[in-house]
Short mmCIF file of C-alpha atoms and ligand atoms in Angstrom, two decimals:
data_model
loop_
_atom_site.label_atom_id
_atom_site.label_comp_id
_atom_site.label_asym_id
_atom_site.label_seq_id
_atom_site.Cartn_x
_atom_site.Cartn_y
_atom_site.Cartn_z
CA UNK N 13 28.63 0.96 24.15
CA UNK N 14 27.01 3.10 21.44
CA UNK N 15 25.87 2.87 17.83
CA UNK N 16 27.42 5.32 15.36
CA UNK N 17 24.93 6.76 12.87
CA UNK N 18 27.16 8.02 9.94
CA UNK N 19 24.92 10.37 8.07
CA UNK N 20 22.57 10.25 10.91
CA UNK N 21 21.33 13.82 10.63
CA UNK N 22 19.39 12.77 7.27
CA UNK N 23 15.85 11.73 6.61
CA UNK N 24 16.34 8.07 7.44
CA UNK N 25 19.24 8.46 9.95
CA UNK N 26 17.04 10.88 12.40
CA UNK N 27 14.06 8.29 12.08
CA UNK N 28 16.51 5.46 12.85
CA UNK N 29 18.00 7.43 15.71
CA UNK N 30 14.63 7.71 17.41
CA UNK N 31 14.01 4.12 17.16
CA UNK N 32 17.32 3.09 18.61
CA UNK N 33 16.98 5.30 21.41
CA UNK N 34 13.46 4.15 22.07
CA UNK N 35 14.86 0.50 22.09
CA UNK N 36 17.32 1.46 24.89
CA UNK N 37 20.58 2.13 22.77
CA UNK N 38 22.91 4.91 22.87
CA UNK N 39 23.55 6.64 19.78
CA UNK N 40 26.17 9.08 18.33
CA UNK N 41 25.60 10.96 14.97
CA UNK N 42 28.21 11.97 12.61
CA UNK N 43 27.17 14.06 9.65
CA UNK N 44 28.76 16.88 7.57
CA UNK N 45 25.20 18.35 6.97
CA UNK N 46 25.76 18.24 3.18
CA UNK N 47 22.18 17.27 2.87
CA UNK N 48 20.63 17.90 6.42
CA UNK N 49 20.52 20.51 9.17
CA UNK N 50 21.72 20.52 12.81
CA UNK N 51 18.07 21.25 13.67
CA UNK N 52 17.12 17.57 12.76
CA UNK N 53 19.46 16.18 15.48
CA UNK N 54 17.77 18.58 18.01
CA UNK N 55 14.42 17.35 17.04
CA UNK N 56 15.59 13.88 17.67
CA UNK N 57 16.46 14.99 21.13
CA UNK N 58 13.23 16.61 21.57
CA UNK N 59 11.25 13.51 20.54
CA UNK N 60 13.16 11.21 22.75
CA UNK N 61 14.19 13.42 25.59
CA UNK N 62 17.71 12.22 25.35
CA UNK N 63 20.77 14.20 24.39
CA UNK N 64 22.71 12.84 21.13
CA UNK N 65 26.46 13.43 20.97
CA UNK N 66 26.67 15.14 17.36
CA UNK N 67 29.95 15.33 15.37
CA UNK N 68 29.76 17.46 12.32
CA UNK N 69 32.27 15.75 10.23
CA UNK N 70 33.02 14.36 7.08
CA UNK N 71 33.15 10.64 7.62
CA UNK N 72 35.59 10.15 4.87
CA UNK N 73 38.05 12.31 6.93
CA UNK N 74 39.92 9.43 8.85
CA UNK N 75 41.43 11.71 11.33
CA UNK N 76 38.14 13.27 12.38
CA UNK N 77 36.61 9.74 12.64
CA UNK N 78 39.42 8.58 14.57
CA UNK N 79 38.80 11.42 17.20
CA UNK N 80 35.24 10.27 17.31
CA UNK N 81 36.17 6.60 17.97
CA UNK N 82 38.45 7.61 20.58
CA UNK N 83 36.01 9.60 22.50
CA UNK N 84 32.90 7.31 21.95
CA UNK N 85 32.68 3.72 22.62
CA UNK N 86 31.34 2.46 19.27
CA UNK N 87 30.40 -1.13 18.59
CA UNK N 88 28.15 -1.00 15.66
CA UNK N 89 28.32 1.61 12.68
CA UNK N 90 25.12 2.16 10.53
CA UNK N 91 26.26 3.78 7.51
CA UNK N 92 23.80 6.39 5.92
CA UNK N 93 26.32 8.93 4.64
CA UNK N 94 26.02 8.94 1.05
CA UNK N 95 24.94 11.31 -1.77
CA UNK N 96 21.54 10.01 -3.19
CA UNK N 97 20.20 12.18 -6.00
CA UNK N 98 20.13 10.18 -9.28
CA UNK N 99 20.12 12.95 -11.72
CA UNK N 100 22.97 14.83 -9.88
CA UNK N 101 25.13 11.70 -9.89
CA UNK N 102 24.83 11.55 -13.68
CA UNK N 103 26.06 15.09 -14.00
CA UNK N 104 28.70 14.68 -11.30
CA UNK N 105 29.77 11.01 -11.35
CA UNK N 106 33.15 11.66 -9.74
CA UNK N 107 31.70 13.42 -6.74
CA UNK N 108 29.36 10.43 -6.11
CA UNK N 109 32.03 7.65 -6.42
CA UNK N 110 34.49 9.56 -4.37
CA UNK N 111 32.08 10.58 -1.70
CA UNK N 112 30.01 7.13 -1.29
CA UNK N 113 32.88 4.86 -1.79
CA UNK N 114 35.53 6.80 0.30
CA UNK N 115 32.81 7.10 3.31
CA UNK N 116 32.47 3.34 3.36
CA UNK N 117 36.25 2.59 3.10
CA UNK N 118 37.14 5.13 5.68
CA UNK N 119 34.59 3.72 8.13
CA UNK N 120 35.77 0.28 7.60
CA UNK N 121 39.29 1.08 8.06
CA UNK N 122 38.88 3.09 11.08
CA UNK N 123 36.48 0.42 12.63
CA UNK N 124 39.15 -2.18 12.30
CA UNK N 125 41.60 -0.04 14.05
CA UNK N 126 39.17 0.38 17.14
CA UNK N 127 38.13 -3.28 17.04
CA UNK N 128 34.65 -2.42 15.98
CA UNK N 129 33.22 -5.30 13.78
CA UNK N 130 29.51 -4.66 13.09
CA UNK N 131 28.40 -2.64 10.06
CA UNK N 132 24.81 -2.04 8.79
CA UNK N 133 24.55 -0.58 5.30
CA UNK N 134 21.86 1.36 3.54
CA UNK N 135 21.69 -0.26 0.25
CA UNK N 136 18.85 0.02 -2.46
CA UNK N 137 16.54 -2.04 -4.44
CA UNK N 138 18.28 -0.27 -7.33
CA UNK N 139 20.98 -2.91 -7.45
CA UNK N 140 18.27 -5.50 -8.63
CA UNK N 141 18.47 -3.52 -11.94
CA UNK N 142 16.09 -4.08 -14.78
CA UNK N 143 16.12 -7.79 -15.77
CA UNK N 144 14.74 -9.56 -12.62
CA UNK N 145 10.98 -10.19 -12.23
CA UNK N 146 9.01 -9.12 -9.43
CA UNK N 147 8.91 -9.72 -6.54
CA UNK N 148 12.50 -9.28 -5.84
CA UNK N 149 14.32 -11.73 -3.76
CA UNK N 150 17.77 -11.34 -2.10
CA UNK N 151 18.85 -14.32 -3.86
CA UNK N 152 18.44 -12.78 -7.41
CA UNK N 153 21.70 -11.69 -9.25
CA UNK N 154 22.43 -7.98 -8.91
CA UNK N 155 21.48 -6.15 -12.35
CA UNK N 156 22.82 -3.34 -14.45
CA UNK N 157 22.34 0.15 -12.76
CA UNK N 158 21.31 3.02 -14.87
CA UNK N 159 23.22 5.75 -12.99
CA UNK N 160 26.30 6.53 -10.98
CA UNK N 161 24.17 6.58 -7.72
CA UNK N 162 22.95 3.09 -8.10
CA UNK N 163 26.40 1.78 -9.18
CA UNK N 164 27.85 3.25 -5.88
CA UNK N 165 25.44 0.90 -3.91
CA UNK N 166 26.36 -1.98 -6.17
CA UNK N 167 30.06 -1.38 -5.64
CA UNK N 168 29.76 -0.90 -1.95
CA UNK N 169 27.88 -3.97 -1.51
CA UNK N 170 30.71 -5.82 -3.36
CA UNK N 171 33.43 -3.99 -1.26
CA UNK N 172 31.41 -5.08 1.94
CA UNK N 173 31.28 -8.79 0.68
CA UNK N 174 35.00 -8.71 0.08
CA UNK N 175 35.86 -7.23 3.30
CA UNK N 176 33.87 -9.88 5.07
CA UNK N 177 35.62 -12.64 3.05
CA UNK N 178 38.96 -11.36 4.13
CA UNK N 179 37.97 -10.75 7.78
CA UNK N 180 36.26 -13.38 9.82
CA UNK N 181 35.39 -11.22 12.66
CA UNK N 182 33.47 -8.57 10.46
CA UNK N 183 29.69 -8.67 10.32
CA UNK N 184 27.81 -6.89 7.72
CA UNK N 185 24.02 -6.47 7.09
CA UNK N 186 23.25 -5.14 3.78
CA UNK N 187 19.94 -3.56 3.99
CA UNK N 188 18.09 -3.09 0.50
CA UNK N 189 15.60 -0.41 0.88
CA UNK N 190 12.59 -0.13 -1.16
CA UNK N 191 10.74 3.23 -1.27
CA UNK N 192 10.86 4.82 2.23
CA UNK N 193 8.35 7.58 2.74
CA UNK N 194 6.20 9.24 5.38
CA UNK N 195 7.50 10.68 8.72
CA UNK N 196 7.60 10.21 12.57
CA UNK N 197 3.97 10.61 13.85
CA UNK N 198 5.11 13.56 16.02
CA UNK N 199 5.63 15.80 12.63
CA UNK N 200 8.96 17.03 14.23
CA UNK N 201 11.19 15.06 11.68
CA UNK N 202 10.61 14.15 8.18
CA UNK N 203 12.11 14.37 4.63
CA UNK N 204 13.37 17.60 3.70
CA UNK N 205 14.89 17.56 0.08
CA UNK N 206 16.90 20.69 -1.16
CA UNK N 207 15.40 22.13 -4.30
CA UNK N 208 12.88 20.11 -6.51
CA UNK N 209 12.14 16.80 -5.15
CA UNK N 210 13.27 13.94 -7.45
CA UNK N 211 11.20 11.44 -5.49
CA UNK N 212 7.30 11.30 -5.80
CA UNK N 213 6.28 11.43 -2.15
CA UNK N 214 8.01 14.71 -1.34
CA UNK N 215 6.81 16.03 -4.50
CA UNK N 216 2.98 15.18 -3.43
CA UNK N 217 3.39 16.68 0.06
CA UNK N 218 4.84 19.98 -1.41
CA UNK N 219 1.86 20.04 -3.96
CA UNK N 220 -0.41 19.55 -0.94
CA UNK N 221 0.82 22.44 1.03
CA UNK N 222 0.87 24.71 -2.05
CA UNK N 223 4.64 24.87 -2.77
CA UNK N 224 4.11 23.39 -6.12
CA UNK N 225 1.25 23.75 -8.50
CA UNK N 226 0.82 20.08 -9.71
CA UNK N 227 2.45 16.71 -9.95
CA UNK N 228 3.57 15.25 -13.20
CA UNK N 229 3.00 11.59 -13.48
CA UNK N 230 5.91 9.97 -15.37
CA UNK N 231 4.07 7.91 -17.74
CA UNK N 232 0.57 6.16 -17.86
CA UNK N 233 1.42 3.54 -20.42
CA UNK N 234 3.42 0.95 -18.43
CA UNK N 235 2.16 -2.88 -18.27
CA UNK N 236 0.70 -2.25 -14.77
CA UNK N 237 -2.62 -2.14 -12.94
CA UNK N 238 -3.47 1.35 -14.12
CA UNK N 239 -0.37 2.09 -16.50
CA UNK N 240 1.49 4.25 -13.90
CA UNK N 241 4.67 2.88 -12.12
CA UNK N 242 4.28 0.55 -9.23
CA UNK N 243 6.69 0.83 -6.14
CA UNK N 244 7.07 -0.87 -2.64
CA UNK N 245 6.50 2.20 -0.61
CA UNK N 246 7.66 1.54 3.16
CA UNK N 247 6.87 4.01 6.20
CA UNK N 248 10.26 5.41 7.37
CA UNK N 249 9.45 4.32 10.90
CA UNK N 250 8.92 0.78 9.91
CA UNK N 251 12.39 1.16 7.89
CA UNK N 252 14.07 2.50 10.94
CA UNK N 253 12.78 -0.46 13.15
CA UNK N 254 14.33 -2.67 10.52
CA UNK N 255 17.84 -1.49 11.69
CA UNK N 256 17.04 -1.82 15.22
CA UNK N 257 16.27 -5.52 14.39
CA UNK N 258 19.62 -5.92 12.43
CA UNK N 259 21.83 -5.24 15.27
CA UNK N 260 21.20 -8.32 17.30
CA UNK N 261 21.46 -10.24 14.32
CA UNK N 262 24.90 -8.72 13.48
CA UNK N 263 25.77 -9.40 17.23
CA UNK N 264 25.22 -13.20 16.41
CA UNK N 265 26.58 -13.54 13.17
CA UNK N 266 29.55 -12.76 10.88
CA UNK N 267 29.81 -12.47 7.09
CA UNK N 268 27.53 -10.34 4.79
CA UNK N 269 23.85 -10.79 4.86
CA UNK N 270 21.57 -9.15 2.19
CA UNK N 271 18.05 -8.30 3.28
CA UNK N 272 15.28 -6.45 1.49
CA UNK N 273 13.26 -3.90 3.74
CA UNK N 274 9.95 -3.59 2.06
CA UNK N 275 6.32 -4.37 2.64
CA UNK N 276 6.04 -6.89 -0.28
CA UNK N 277 3.29 -4.82 -1.70
CA UNK N 278 3.10 -2.59 -4.58
CA UNK N 279 1.11 0.71 -5.04
CA UNK N 280 0.85 2.66 -8.49
CA UNK N 281 1.33 6.46 -8.78
CA UNK N 282 -2.45 6.97 -9.19
CA UNK N 283 -3.18 4.60 -6.32
CA UNK N 284 -0.84 6.80 -4.16
CA UNK N 285 -2.34 10.00 -5.25
CA UNK N 286 -5.92 8.72 -4.58
CA UNK N 287 -4.74 7.55 -1.06
CA UNK N 288 -3.33 10.86 -0.16
CA UNK N 289 -6.33 12.65 -1.15
CA UNK N 290 -8.67 10.50 0.81
CA UNK N 291 -6.72 10.28 4.00
CA UNK N 292 -5.83 13.92 4.18
CA UNK N 293 -8.92 15.67 2.47
CA UNK N 294 -6.69 17.53 -0.02
CA UNK N 295 -6.66 17.66 -3.63
CA UNK N 296 -3.46 16.66 -5.60
CA UNK N 297 -3.65 18.23 -9.15
CA UNK N 298 -1.62 16.29 -11.54
CA UNK N 299 -1.01 15.97 -15.32
CA UNK N 300 0.19 12.82 -17.30
CA UNK N 301 3.73 13.35 -18.56
CA UNK N 302 6.37 11.37 -20.36
CA UNK N 303 8.08 8.30 -18.92
CA UNK N 304 11.29 9.18 -16.93
CA UNK N 305 14.37 7.96 -18.39
CA UNK N 306 15.62 4.69 -16.35
CA UNK N 307 12.29 4.21 -14.60
CA UNK N 308 11.01 0.59 -13.98
CA UNK N 309 7.35 -0.31 -14.46
CA UNK N 310 7.23 -2.34 -11.26
CA UNK N 311 9.66 -2.84 -8.31
CA UNK N 312 8.63 -4.45 -5.02
CA UNK N 313 10.11 -6.74 -2.60
CA UNK N 314 9.71 -10.35 -1.38
CA UNK N 315 9.91 -9.52 2.39
CA UNK N 316 10.14 -12.97 4.01
CA UNK N 317 13.75 -13.00 4.65
CA UNK N 318 13.52 -10.10 6.98
CA UNK N 319 10.88 -11.80 8.67
CA UNK N 320 12.53 -15.10 9.06
CA UNK N 321 16.20 -13.70 9.84
CA UNK N 322 15.44 -10.35 11.72
CA UNK N 323 11.84 -11.14 13.02
CA UNK N 324 10.94 -7.94 11.42
CA UNK N 325 7.86 -6.95 9.33
CA UNK N 326 6.48 -3.58 8.07
CA UNK N 327 3.43 -2.66 9.89
CA UNK N 328 2.15 0.63 8.59
CA UNK N 329 -0.14 1.08 5.80
CA UNK N 330 -0.02 3.39 2.77
CA UNK N 331 -2.77 5.46 4.70
CA UNK N 332 -0.20 5.87 7.59
CA UNK N 333 2.50 7.01 5.21
CA UNK N 334 0.10 9.70 3.69
CA UNK N 335 -1.13 11.02 6.95
CA UNK N 336 2.11 11.10 8.67
CA UNK N 337 3.99 12.63 5.73
CA UNK N 338 1.26 15.32 5.22
CA UNK N 339 1.64 16.12 9.00
CA UNK N 340 5.30 16.72 8.73
CA UNK N 341 4.89 18.94 5.67
CA UNK N 342 2.08 20.97 7.15
CA UNK N 343 3.83 21.53 10.50
CA UNK N 344 7.26 22.32 8.40
CA UNK N 345 5.97 23.71 5.13
CA UNK N 346 9.49 24.87 4.20
CA UNK N 347 11.31 21.98 5.96
CA UNK N 348 13.82 22.50 8.77
CA UNK N 349 14.92 26.22 9.64
CA UNK N 350 18.50 26.88 9.08
CA UNK N 351 21.08 26.41 11.69
P1 NAD L 416 19.81 11.91 3.53
O1 NAD L 416 20.49 12.74 2.33
O2 NAD L 416 18.61 12.61 3.97
O3 NAD L 416 20.79 11.37 4.41
C1 NAD L 416 22.16 11.20 4.07
C2 NAD L 416 23.03 11.95 5.11
O4 NAD L 416 24.40 11.71 4.86
C3 NAD L 416 22.77 13.41 5.05
O5 NAD L 416 22.67 14.02 6.32
C4 NAD L 416 24.22 13.95 4.49
O6 NAD L 416 24.54 15.38 5.02
C5 NAD L 416 25.26 12.92 5.07
N1 NAD L 416 26.35 12.76 4.28
C6 NAD L 416 26.64 12.57 3.07
N2 NAD L 416 27.87 12.45 2.82
C7 NAD L 416 28.58 12.64 3.99
C8 NAD L 416 29.93 12.50 4.42
N3 NAD L 416 30.92 12.47 3.49
N4 NAD L 416 30.22 12.84 5.62
C9 NAD L 416 29.34 12.78 6.59
N5 NAD L 416 27.86 12.95 6.34
C10 NAD L 416 27.62 12.84 4.93
O7 NAD L 416 19.34 10.60 2.58
P2 NAD L 416 18.48 9.50 3.18
O8 NAD L 416 17.19 9.43 2.51
O9 NAD L 416 18.34 9.56 4.83
O10 NAD L 416 19.33 8.20 2.86
C11 NAD L 416 20.12 7.58 3.81
C12 NAD L 416 20.97 6.58 2.96
O11 NAD L 416 20.02 5.54 2.48
C13 NAD L 416 21.86 7.06 1.82
O12 NAD L 416 22.96 6.14 1.66
C14 NAD L 416 20.92 6.68 0.69
O13 NAD L 416 21.54 6.52 -0.41
C15 NAD L 416 20.20 5.32 1.18
N6 NAD L 416 18.91 5.05 0.56
C16 NAD L 416 18.01 6.09 0.49
C17 NAD L 416 16.82 5.58 -0.16
C18 NAD L 416 15.50 6.79 -0.08
O14 NAD L 416 14.63 6.69 -0.89
N7 NAD L 416 15.51 7.77 0.74
C19 NAD L 416 16.57 4.45 -0.82
C20 NAD L 416 17.60 3.54 -0.77
C21 NAD L 416 18.84 3.85 -0.13
C1 UD1 L 417 14.26 6.66 -7.69
C2 UD1 L 417 15.66 6.24 -8.25
C3 UD1 L 417 16.26 5.18 -7.55
C4 UD1 L 417 16.54 5.43 -6.13
C5 UD1 L 417 15.04 5.79 -5.47
C6 UD1 L 417 15.17 6.17 -4.06
C7 UD1 L 417 15.32 7.03 -10.49
C8 UD1 L 417 15.33 6.40 -12.19
N1 UD1 L 417 15.31 6.03 -9.75
O1 UD1 L 417 13.37 5.34 -7.66
O2 UD1 L 417 17.62 4.93 -8.10
O3 UD1 L 417 17.06 4.43 -5.44
O4 UD1 L 417 14.56 6.73 -6.25
O5 UD1 L 417 15.86 7.44 -3.86
O6 UD1 L 417 15.24 8.13 -10.36
N2 UD1 L 417 7.03 9.55 -10.22
C9 UD1 L 417 6.14 10.46 -10.88
N3 UD1 L 417 6.44 11.71 -10.85
C10 UD1 L 417 7.26 12.31 -10.03
C11 UD1 L 417 8.36 11.51 -9.39
C12 UD1 L 417 8.07 10.15 -9.62
O7 UD1 L 417 5.19 9.85 -11.58
O8 UD1 L 417 7.50 13.70 -10.00
C13 UD1 L 417 6.91 8.18 -10.39
C14 UD1 L 417 8.14 7.34 -10.86
O9 UD1 L 417 8.04 7.23 -12.25
C15 UD1 L 417 7.93 5.97 -10.18
C16 UD1 L 417 7.35 6.37 -8.86
O10 UD1 L 417 6.63 7.75 -9.03
O11 UD1 L 417 6.96 5.11 -10.89
C17 UD1 L 417 8.37 6.45 -7.81
O12 UD1 L 417 9.40 7.27 -8.21
P1 UD1 L 417 10.49 7.72 -7.18
O13 UD1 L 417 9.84 8.22 -5.93
O14 UD1 L 417 11.41 8.72 -7.85
O15 UD1 L 417 11.26 6.34 -6.67
P2 UD1 L 417 12.04 5.39 -7.83
O16 UD1 L 417 11.73 5.45 -9.25
O17 UD1 L 417 11.63 3.97 -7.31
#
C-alpha cells in the first residue's frame, strides 16, 4: 500500500515525502509542477535513497488520477495540491476557487471509486479569522477570511466535513498549519518561491544571500511584545512528521478531525530577525514600513490536541529553523535548477 502525496513536489510535500519514507511508508507523488520543479522529487530520492513514483498530472484531471490509482495501490491521500499566494488569489479569485476546490473534489470522487477512505488535508490557521483570541484552539469557531485563498481553505474544510457526514467509511484529518519555515537539514530541499516572496522567512533568507537588499517590516505599532507581528513558526520537518503521525490515527477513526500543527509559541518579526542574525552570523538589513492589509497582530496555536490525539509535538527551535533555512538558501541561492 502507498500514500499519495497530491502536490507532493512542493515545499511541504517534499519534506513530508522524506519523513514518510524514513518511517517505512511507500509514497507516490502527483504534481503538475505549477509551483515546483521535478528536481525537488529527485532530491527526495537522493536524501532517502529510495525511488519515488512521480506523476506529472493535474489532480483535478479525473482521468489522469484514475490511471494513477489503477497503477498504484493507494490507501491514503495527503492533499497539498493548491495555490497559496494570498495577493494573487485576490487578483485571480476564480483561478484559486477552481483549482483548490476542484483538486479536492476530484480526489474525493476518485478515491471513492477505488475504495480509498483516508484523507489528510493541508488547512491553515487563516481559517480562524480575526475575532478569535490567541492561543487558537480547534474548538473555536472559524472566522471571516480576508482573501480568496483563505476562503478556499475554509470551504474545503466544510466540503470535507460534509463528505464525512455522508460517508461513514471516510476518515479525514484537517491539519491547520501555522507558519512552516526552515528546511531539511541536508540543505537539499527547501522553500523555493517564484518571484518576490510573500512570506517573511524566504524573504529573510534571500536578503541573507544578497538576492534582495533589505526586508521591510510590515508595521511596528501592533499591540505585541515589540510592536511587530507575532506568529507561530514551525519547522517544516516537524510539520512533516505531524502528517506521519496523522496516518495511524486516520486508520483507526472515521469522521473529520481538526488538528492544529504549531508549536504553541509566538515569535515577533524583530525576534525572528535577531535569531537569524545570531545563529547564522549574517546581518539582515531592514526598514520599518506600513502594516500589510489583512495582517493579524498575533497568531499562535494551542498545540495540546496534536499531542493528545496524534502523540506529536514540535521539537525544533527557532534557531534550528534559522540555521536550516539559511543552509538551504546558501546551498541553492537561486532555488532549484530548471528541469
Ligand atoms: P507549494 O506551492 O510549494 O506546494 C503545492 C504544490 O501543489 C506545488 O508543487 C504545485 O505545483 C502543486 N499543485 C497546485 N495545483 C495543482 C494541481 N491542480 N494539480 C497538481 N499539483 C498542483 O506550497 P506548500 O507551501 O508546500 O503548501 C502545501 C499546501 O499547504 C498548500 O495547499 C498550502 O495552501 C497549504 N498551506 C501552506 C502554508 C505555508 O505557509 N506554506 C500554510 C498553510 C497551508
Ligand atoms: C500569510 C497569509 C496567510 C497564509 C500564510 C501562509 C497574508 C495577509 N496572510 O500569513 O493567509 O496562510 O501567509 O502562507 O498574506 N512580514 C514582514 N515583512 C515581510 C513579510 C511578512 O514584516 O516582507 C510580517 C507580517 O506582517 C507578519 C509576519 O511577518 O507579521 C509573518 O508574515 P507571513 O510570513 O506572510 O505569514 P502570515 O502573515 O502569518
